mmCIF file of C-alpha atoms and ligand atoms in Angstrom:
data_model
loop_
_atom_site.group_PDB
_atom_site.id
_atom_site.type_symbol
_atom_site.label_atom_id
_atom_site.label_comp_id
_atom_site.label_asym_id
_atom_site.label_seq_id
_atom_site.Cartn_x
_atom_site.Cartn_y
_atom_site.Cartn_z
ATOM 1 C CA MET G 69 -48.380 -27.874 -56.472
ATOM 2 C CA GLN G 70 -47.699 -26.962 -60.053
ATOM 3 C CA VAL G 71 -45.336 -29.267 -62.011
ATOM 4 C CA GLU G 72 -43.687 -27.124 -64.976
ATOM 5 C CA SER G 73 -44.150 -29.032 -68.062
ATOM 6 C CA SER G 74 -40.258 -28.875 -68.730
ATOM 7 C CA LEU G 75 -39.383 -30.738 -65.588
ATOM 8 C CA LEU G 76 -41.185 -33.609 -67.105
ATOM 9 C CA VAL G 77 -38.924 -33.998 -69.989
ATOM 10 C CA GLU G 78 -35.498 -35.197 -69.683
ATOM 11 C CA THR G 79 -32.826 -32.765 -70.836
ATOM 12 C CA PRO G 80 -30.028 -34.096 -73.268
ATOM 13 C CA GLU G 81 -27.576 -33.445 -70.600
ATOM 14 C CA LEU G 82 -29.474 -35.400 -68.152
ATOM 15 C CA MET G 83 -29.863 -38.371 -70.734
ATOM 16 C CA ALA G 84 -26.426 -38.181 -71.254
ATOM 17 C CA ALA G 85 -25.235 -38.418 -67.636
ATOM 18 C CA ARG G 86 -27.879 -41.252 -67.232
ATOM 19 C CA ILE G 87 -26.075 -43.038 -70.197
ATOM 20 C CA PHE G 88 -22.781 -42.369 -68.773
ATOM 21 C CA ARG G 89 -23.269 -43.959 -65.565
ATOM 22 C CA GLU G 90 -24.608 -46.874 -67.065
ATOM 23 C CA LEU G 91 -21.709 -47.116 -68.926
ATOM 24 C CA LYS G 92 -19.200 -46.228 -66.481
ATOM 25 C CA PRO G 93 -20.722 -46.616 -62.534
ATOM 26 C CA ARG G 94 -17.446 -46.566 -60.888
ATOM 27 C CA THR G 95 -16.323 -43.587 -62.851
ATOM 28 C CA ASP G 96 -17.089 -40.163 -61.334
ATOM 29 C CA LEU G 97 -19.470 -38.308 -63.556
ATOM 30 C CA PRO G 98 -17.952 -36.070 -65.540
ATOM 31 C CA VAL G 99 -19.739 -32.289 -66.652
ATOM 32 C CA ILE G 100 -21.446 -33.009 -70.074
ATOM 33 C CA ARG G 101 -22.298 -30.250 -72.271
ATOM 34 C CA VAL G 102 -24.710 -31.132 -75.201
ATOM 35 C CA GLU G 103 -25.245 -28.457 -78.035
ATOM 36 C CA PHE G 104 -27.176 -28.482 -80.880
ATOM 37 C CA ARG G 105 -25.145 -26.556 -83.825
ATOM 38 C CA ALA G 106 -26.169 -25.529 -87.497
ATOM 39 C CA PHE G 107 -24.339 -28.310 -89.526
ATOM 40 C CA THR G 108 -24.996 -28.791 -92.949
ATOM 41 C CA ASN G 109 -25.340 -32.635 -92.629
ATOM 42 C CA LEU G 110 -25.996 -34.895 -89.583
ATOM 43 C CA SER G 111 -22.675 -35.617 -88.341
ATOM 44 C CA SER G 112 -22.403 -35.447 -84.769
ATOM 45 C CA ARG G 113 -19.431 -35.489 -82.738
ATOM 46 C CA ILE G 114 -18.055 -36.066 -79.235
ATOM 47 C CA ARG G 115 -15.022 -35.171 -77.409
ATOM 48 C CA LEU G 116 -13.487 -35.273 -73.863
ATOM 49 C CA ARG G 117 -11.765 -32.152 -73.121
ATOM 50 C CA ASP G 118 -10.173 -30.949 -69.791
ATOM 51 C CA GLY G 119 -11.970 -33.923 -68.089
ATOM 52 C CA ARG G 120 -15.619 -32.663 -69.926
ATOM 53 C CA ILE G 121 -17.263 -34.329 -72.157
ATOM 54 C CA ILE G 122 -18.720 -32.038 -74.904
ATOM 55 C CA ILE G 123 -21.397 -33.358 -77.415
ATOM 56 C CA ARG G 124 -22.030 -31.532 -80.755
ATOM 57 C CA ILE G 125 -25.496 -32.430 -82.634
ATOM 58 C CA SER G 126 -26.621 -31.297 -85.708
ATOM 59 C CA ASP G 127 -29.542 -28.716 -84.941
ATOM 60 C CA LEU G 128 -31.797 -30.900 -87.633
ATOM 61 C CA LEU G 129 -32.024 -33.167 -84.615
ATOM 62 C CA ARG G 130 -33.308 -30.645 -81.848
ATOM 63 C CA ASP G 131 -36.863 -31.763 -82.274
ATOM 64 C CA ALA G 132 -36.311 -35.410 -83.427
ATOM 65 C CA PRO G 133 -38.125 -37.717 -80.577
ATOM 66 C CA GLU G 134 -36.353 -38.165 -77.094
ATOM 67 C CA PRO G 135 -35.875 -42.061 -77.806
ATOM 68 C CA VAL G 136 -33.733 -40.757 -80.842
ATOM 69 C CA ILE G 137 -31.709 -38.170 -78.790
ATOM 70 C CA GLU G 138 -30.897 -40.903 -76.425
ATOM 71 C CA ALA G 139 -29.915 -43.342 -78.850
ATOM 72 C CA LEU G 140 -27.413 -40.799 -80.615
ATOM 73 C CA ILE G 141 -26.256 -40.137 -77.573
ATOM 74 C CA GLY G 142 -25.778 -43.348 -76.681
ATOM 75 C CA ILE G 143 -23.972 -44.215 -79.580
ATOM 76 C CA LEU G 144 -21.430 -41.427 -78.964
ATOM 77 C CA ILE G 145 -20.527 -42.003 -75.353
ATOM 78 C CA ALA G 146 -19.785 -45.528 -76.422
ATOM 79 C CA LYS G 147 -17.593 -44.663 -79.438
ATOM 80 C CA LEU G 148 -15.821 -42.177 -76.887
ATOM 81 C CA TYR G 149 -14.980 -45.438 -74.564
ATOM 82 C CA ARG G 150 -14.669 -47.647 -77.595
ATOM 83 C CA ARG G 151 -17.259 -49.693 -76.225
ATOM 84 C CA PRO G 152 -19.499 -51.783 -78.420
ATOM 85 C CA ILE G 153 -22.570 -49.670 -79.800
ATOM 86 C CA PRO G 154 -25.816 -50.724 -78.504
ATOM 87 C CA ALA G 155 -27.392 -52.697 -81.789
ATOM 88 C CA GLU G 156 -31.006 -51.035 -80.053
ATOM 89 C CA HIS G 157 -29.554 -47.620 -80.489
ATOM 90 C CA GLN G 158 -28.111 -48.011 -83.664
ATOM 91 C CA VAL G 159 -31.400 -49.038 -85.369
ATOM 92 C CA ARG G 160 -33.452 -46.382 -83.795
ATOM 93 C CA TYR G 161 -31.227 -43.894 -84.785
ATOM 94 C CA ARG G 162 -30.805 -45.206 -88.026
ATOM 95 C CA GLU G 163 -34.482 -45.425 -88.744
ATOM 96 C CA PHE G 164 -34.990 -42.114 -87.915
ATOM 97 C CA VAL G 165 -32.282 -40.420 -89.919
ATOM 98 C CA ASN G 166 -33.256 -42.724 -92.803
ATOM 99 C CA GLY G 167 -36.969 -41.345 -92.544
ATOM 100 C CA GLU G 168 -38.241 -39.206 -95.517
ATOM 101 C CA THR G 169 -38.926 -36.238 -93.271
ATOM 102 C CA ILE G 170 -35.377 -35.694 -91.836
ATOM 103 C CA ARG G 171 -34.186 -36.102 -95.265
ATOM 104 C CA GLN G 172 -36.189 -33.653 -96.721
ATOM 105 C CA GLU G 173 -35.417 -30.924 -94.007
ATOM 106 C CA LEU G 174 -31.612 -32.046 -94.478
ATOM 107 C CA SER G 175 -32.073 -31.052 -98.251
ATOM 108 C CA GLU G 176 -33.484 -28.002 -97.859
ATOM 109 C CA VAL G 177 -30.807 -26.767 -95.019
ATOM 110 C CA ARG G 178 -28.034 -27.965 -97.527
ATOM 111 C CA GLN G 179 -29.332 -25.429 -100.408
ATOM 112 C CA THR G 180 -29.953 -22.587 -97.935
ATOM 113 C CA ARG G 181 -26.833 -22.862 -96.227
ATOM 114 C CA GLY G 182 -24.771 -23.721 -99.019
ATOM 115 C CA ARG G 183 -26.352 -20.897 -100.737
ATOM 116 C CA LYS G 184 -24.273 -18.335 -98.246
ATOM 117 C CA GLN G 185 -20.660 -18.817 -99.605
ATOM 118 C CA LEU G 186 -20.251 -17.587 -102.875
ATOM 119 C CA GLU G 187 -21.214 -14.251 -104.632
ATOM 120 C CA SER G 188 -22.958 -13.473 -108.111
ATOM 121 C CA PRO G 189 -21.045 -15.076 -111.463
ATOM 122 C CA GLY G 190 -20.986 -11.484 -112.688
ATOM 123 C CA GLY G 191 -17.260 -10.697 -112.374
ATOM 124 C CA LEU G 192 -15.682 -7.356 -113.571
ATOM 125 C CA HIS G 193 -14.043 -8.849 -116.164
ATOM 126 C CA PHE G 194 -15.420 -12.334 -116.694
ATOM 127 C CA ASP G 195 -19.153 -13.598 -116.079
ATOM 128 C CA LEU G 196 -19.326 -16.997 -115.393
ATOM 129 C CA ASP G 197 -22.632 -17.373 -116.696
ATOM 130 C CA GLU G 198 -21.219 -16.492 -119.867
ATOM 131 C CA VAL G 199 -18.227 -18.878 -119.707
ATOM 132 C CA PHE G 200 -20.200 -21.659 -118.430
ATOM 133 C CA ASP G 201 -22.167 -21.517 -121.433
ATOM 134 C CA THR G 202 -19.366 -21.327 -123.873
ATOM 135 C CA VAL G 203 -17.226 -23.865 -122.656
ATOM 136 C CA ASN G 204 -20.480 -26.219 -122.128
ATOM 137 C CA ALA G 205 -21.036 -25.401 -125.922
ATOM 138 C CA GLU G 206 -17.486 -25.960 -127.387
ATOM 139 C CA HIS G 207 -16.146 -28.621 -124.993
ATOM 140 C CA PHE G 208 -19.340 -30.530 -123.844
ATOM 141 C CA GLY G 209 -22.009 -30.635 -126.443
ATOM 142 C CA GLY G 210 -24.169 -28.441 -123.872
ATOM 143 C CA THR G 211 -24.692 -31.636 -122.195
ATOM 144 C CA ILE G 212 -23.340 -30.364 -118.681
ATOM 145 C CA SER G 213 -26.318 -29.639 -116.103
ATOM 146 C CA ARG G 214 -25.762 -25.930 -115.175
ATOM 147 C CA PRO G 215 -24.507 -25.759 -111.776
ATOM 148 C CA ARG G 216 -24.689 -22.617 -109.276
ATOM 149 C CA LEU G 217 -21.940 -20.716 -110.265
ATOM 150 C CA GLY G 218 -20.184 -17.631 -108.186
ATOM 151 C CA TRP G 219 -16.881 -16.000 -107.900
ATOM 152 C CA SER G 220 -15.395 -16.451 -104.469
ATOM 153 C CA ARG G 221 -15.605 -13.934 -101.809
ATOM 154 C CA GLN G 222 -12.106 -14.143 -101.217
ATOM 155 C CA ARG G 223 -8.999 -13.741 -103.533
ATOM 156 C CA ALA G 224 -7.635 -16.965 -103.128
ATOM 157 C CA ARG G 225 -4.445 -17.536 -104.684
ATOM 158 C CA THR G 226 -3.817 -21.172 -104.075
ATOM 159 C CA LEU G 227 -7.400 -22.429 -104.661
ATOM 160 C CA LEU G 228 -8.470 -21.275 -108.033
ATOM 161 C CA GLY G 229 -11.600 -23.410 -108.728
ATOM 162 C CA GLN G 230 -13.706 -25.553 -107.026
ATOM 163 C CA TYR G 231 -16.856 -28.217 -107.893
ATOM 164 C CA ASP G 232 -18.899 -28.805 -104.819
ATOM 165 C CA PRO G 233 -20.929 -31.987 -105.654
ATOM 166 C CA HIS G 234 -23.053 -31.595 -102.315
ATOM 167 C CA HIS G 235 -24.501 -28.189 -103.366
ATOM 168 C CA HIS G 236 -23.738 -28.508 -107.150
ATOM 169 C CA THR G 237 -21.660 -25.382 -107.255
ATOM 170 C CA ILE G 238 -18.659 -24.339 -109.035
ATOM 171 C CA VAL G 239 -16.545 -21.573 -107.264
ATOM 172 C CA LEU G 240 -13.769 -19.758 -108.870
ATOM 173 C CA SER G 241 -11.450 -17.770 -107.138
ATOM 174 C CA ARG G 242 -11.996 -14.013 -107.777
ATOM 175 C CA VAL G 243 -8.060 -13.784 -108.183
ATOM 176 C CA LEU G 244 -8.962 -15.065 -111.594
ATOM 177 C CA ASP G 245 -11.602 -11.971 -112.783
ATOM 178 C CA HIS G 246 -8.685 -9.831 -113.539
ATOM 179 C CA ALA G 247 -7.490 -7.838 -116.881
ATOM 180 C CA ARG G 248 -4.131 -10.038 -116.715
ATOM 181 C CA VAL G 249 -5.891 -13.406 -116.917
ATOM 182 C CA PRO G 250 -6.369 -14.238 -120.193
ATOM 183 C CA ARG G 251 -9.858 -15.538 -120.986
ATOM 184 C CA VAL G 252 -8.447 -19.020 -122.244
ATOM 185 C CA VAL G 253 -7.280 -19.675 -118.406
ATOM 186 C CA VAL G 254 -10.532 -18.711 -116.754
ATOM 187 C CA ASP G 255 -12.280 -21.002 -119.565
ATOM 188 C CA PHE G 256 -9.879 -24.065 -118.267
ATOM 189 C CA VAL G 257 -10.840 -23.400 -114.787
ATOM 190 C CA MET G 258 -14.446 -23.980 -115.807
ATOM 191 C CA TYR G 259 -13.481 -26.936 -117.898
ATOM 192 C CA HIS G 260 -11.906 -28.649 -115.225
ATOM 193 C CA GLU G 261 -14.602 -28.190 -112.764
ATOM 194 C CA MET G 262 -17.342 -29.406 -115.093
ATOM 195 C CA LEU G 263 -14.953 -32.361 -115.806
ATOM 196 C CA HIS G 264 -16.157 -33.272 -112.131
ATOM 197 C CA ILE G 265 -19.726 -32.838 -112.572
ATOM 198 C CA GLN G 266 -18.830 -35.647 -115.800
ATOM 199 C CA ILE G 267 -16.350 -37.705 -114.204
ATOM 200 C CA PRO G 268 -17.306 -38.802 -110.838
ATOM 201 C CA VAL G 269 -14.654 -39.474 -107.819
ATOM 202 C CA GLU G 270 -13.119 -42.943 -108.302
ATOM 203 C CA GLN G 271 -13.056 -44.804 -105.280
ATOM 204 C CA ARG G 272 -10.407 -47.691 -105.469
ATOM 205 C CA GLY G 273 -10.403 -49.650 -102.045
ATOM 206 C CA SER G 274 -10.081 -47.229 -99.261
ATOM 207 C CA ARG G 275 -8.752 -44.483 -101.465
ATOM 208 C CA ARG G 276 -10.656 -41.845 -103.241
ATOM 209 C CA SER G 277 -8.764 -40.476 -106.351
ATOM 210 C CA ILE G 278 -10.831 -37.429 -107.242
ATOM 211 C CA HIS G 279 -8.477 -36.821 -110.107
ATOM 212 C CA PRO G 280 -8.564 -40.415 -112.029
ATOM 213 C CA PRO G 281 -6.364 -41.123 -114.970
ATOM 214 C CA GLU G 282 -9.820 -40.822 -117.375
ATOM 215 C CA PHE G 283 -9.865 -37.298 -115.634
ATOM 216 C CA ARG G 284 -6.241 -36.204 -116.641
ATOM 217 C CA ALA G 285 -6.662 -37.569 -120.155
ATOM 218 C CA ALA G 286 -9.533 -35.594 -120.458
ATOM 219 C CA GLU G 287 -7.740 -32.450 -119.149
ATOM 220 C CA ARG G 288 -5.428 -32.900 -121.559
ATOM 221 C CA ARG G 289 -7.459 -32.803 -124.473
ATOM 222 C CA PHE G 290 -8.421 -28.716 -123.840
ATOM 223 C CA PRO G 291 -6.795 -27.249 -126.916
ATOM 224 C CA ALA G 292 -4.579 -24.605 -125.035
ATOM 225 C CA TYR G 293 -3.622 -27.210 -122.384
ATOM 226 C CA ALA G 294 0.225 -26.455 -122.078
ATOM 227 C CA GLU G 295 -0.322 -22.916 -121.957
ATOM 228 C CA VAL G 296 -2.682 -22.381 -119.316
ATOM 229 C CA LYS G 297 -1.004 -24.987 -117.212
ATOM 230 C CA ALA G 298 2.261 -22.769 -117.364
ATOM 231 C CA PHE G 299 0.197 -19.802 -116.480
ATOM 232 C CA LEU G 300 -1.354 -21.727 -113.765
ATOM 233 C CA LYS G 301 1.959 -22.751 -112.653
ATOM 234 C CA ARG G 302 3.069 -19.239 -112.141
ATOM 235 C CA LEU G 303 0.312 -18.257 -109.829
ATOM 236 C CA HIS G 304 0.776 -21.524 -107.874
ATOM 237 C CA GLY G 305 -2.708 -22.361 -108.623
ATOM 238 C CA VAL G 306 -4.481 -25.538 -107.538
ATOM 239 C CA LEU G 307 -7.723 -26.936 -108.987
ATOM 240 C CA ARG G 308 -10.056 -29.040 -107.038
HETATM 241 ZN ZN1 ZN Z 1288 -10.120 -30.905 -109.844
#
């Protein structure tokens, strides 16, 4: 008799079912679905919907050893039912995700997956590479390391600028790449986002302040601050 090798491997669904039965032996086994998703991090999710358990795991863990997947599923199911997380599972999972291989893979994936969202820095009216260089020279003495720069694909009206520390990327809304927008406004939005590179997020207890007092003070040092703020207010623009 021939036994297919795939039958010797316990699928994530079967693993989850086994773990569920151990945890809740008197409850009917629900339908359990395990999906691997292209996340840019290792965060996994579990939820119970219409009596079905759906588990989503980063596809970075698709080739992880079975005991690691089992540990992760064990952790998620314990969390779902608010049970203590088995220490053995915790340790096994942590050791794996803190290992060198997975960290390297993660950083590569972040770079390539993060790259999709933005378009080239050369706009119709303003070139973000040139804007960055000018603002860097004028306001930071050239000390800010160059992030990836790009105009947003959508002409977002409210969120005008954003710095993503994860990908070291500054994105400005394409709505600013317009003849009616004064250059000083584009400079200021860039300046604001560059301040995020210089001034880290402040953690006060459980609260995170992305614009701590030190940040606001630096922002006010921008020469045309009042005019620019007035212009942005008319646009109802927000900067992150
Ligand atoms: Zn900001």
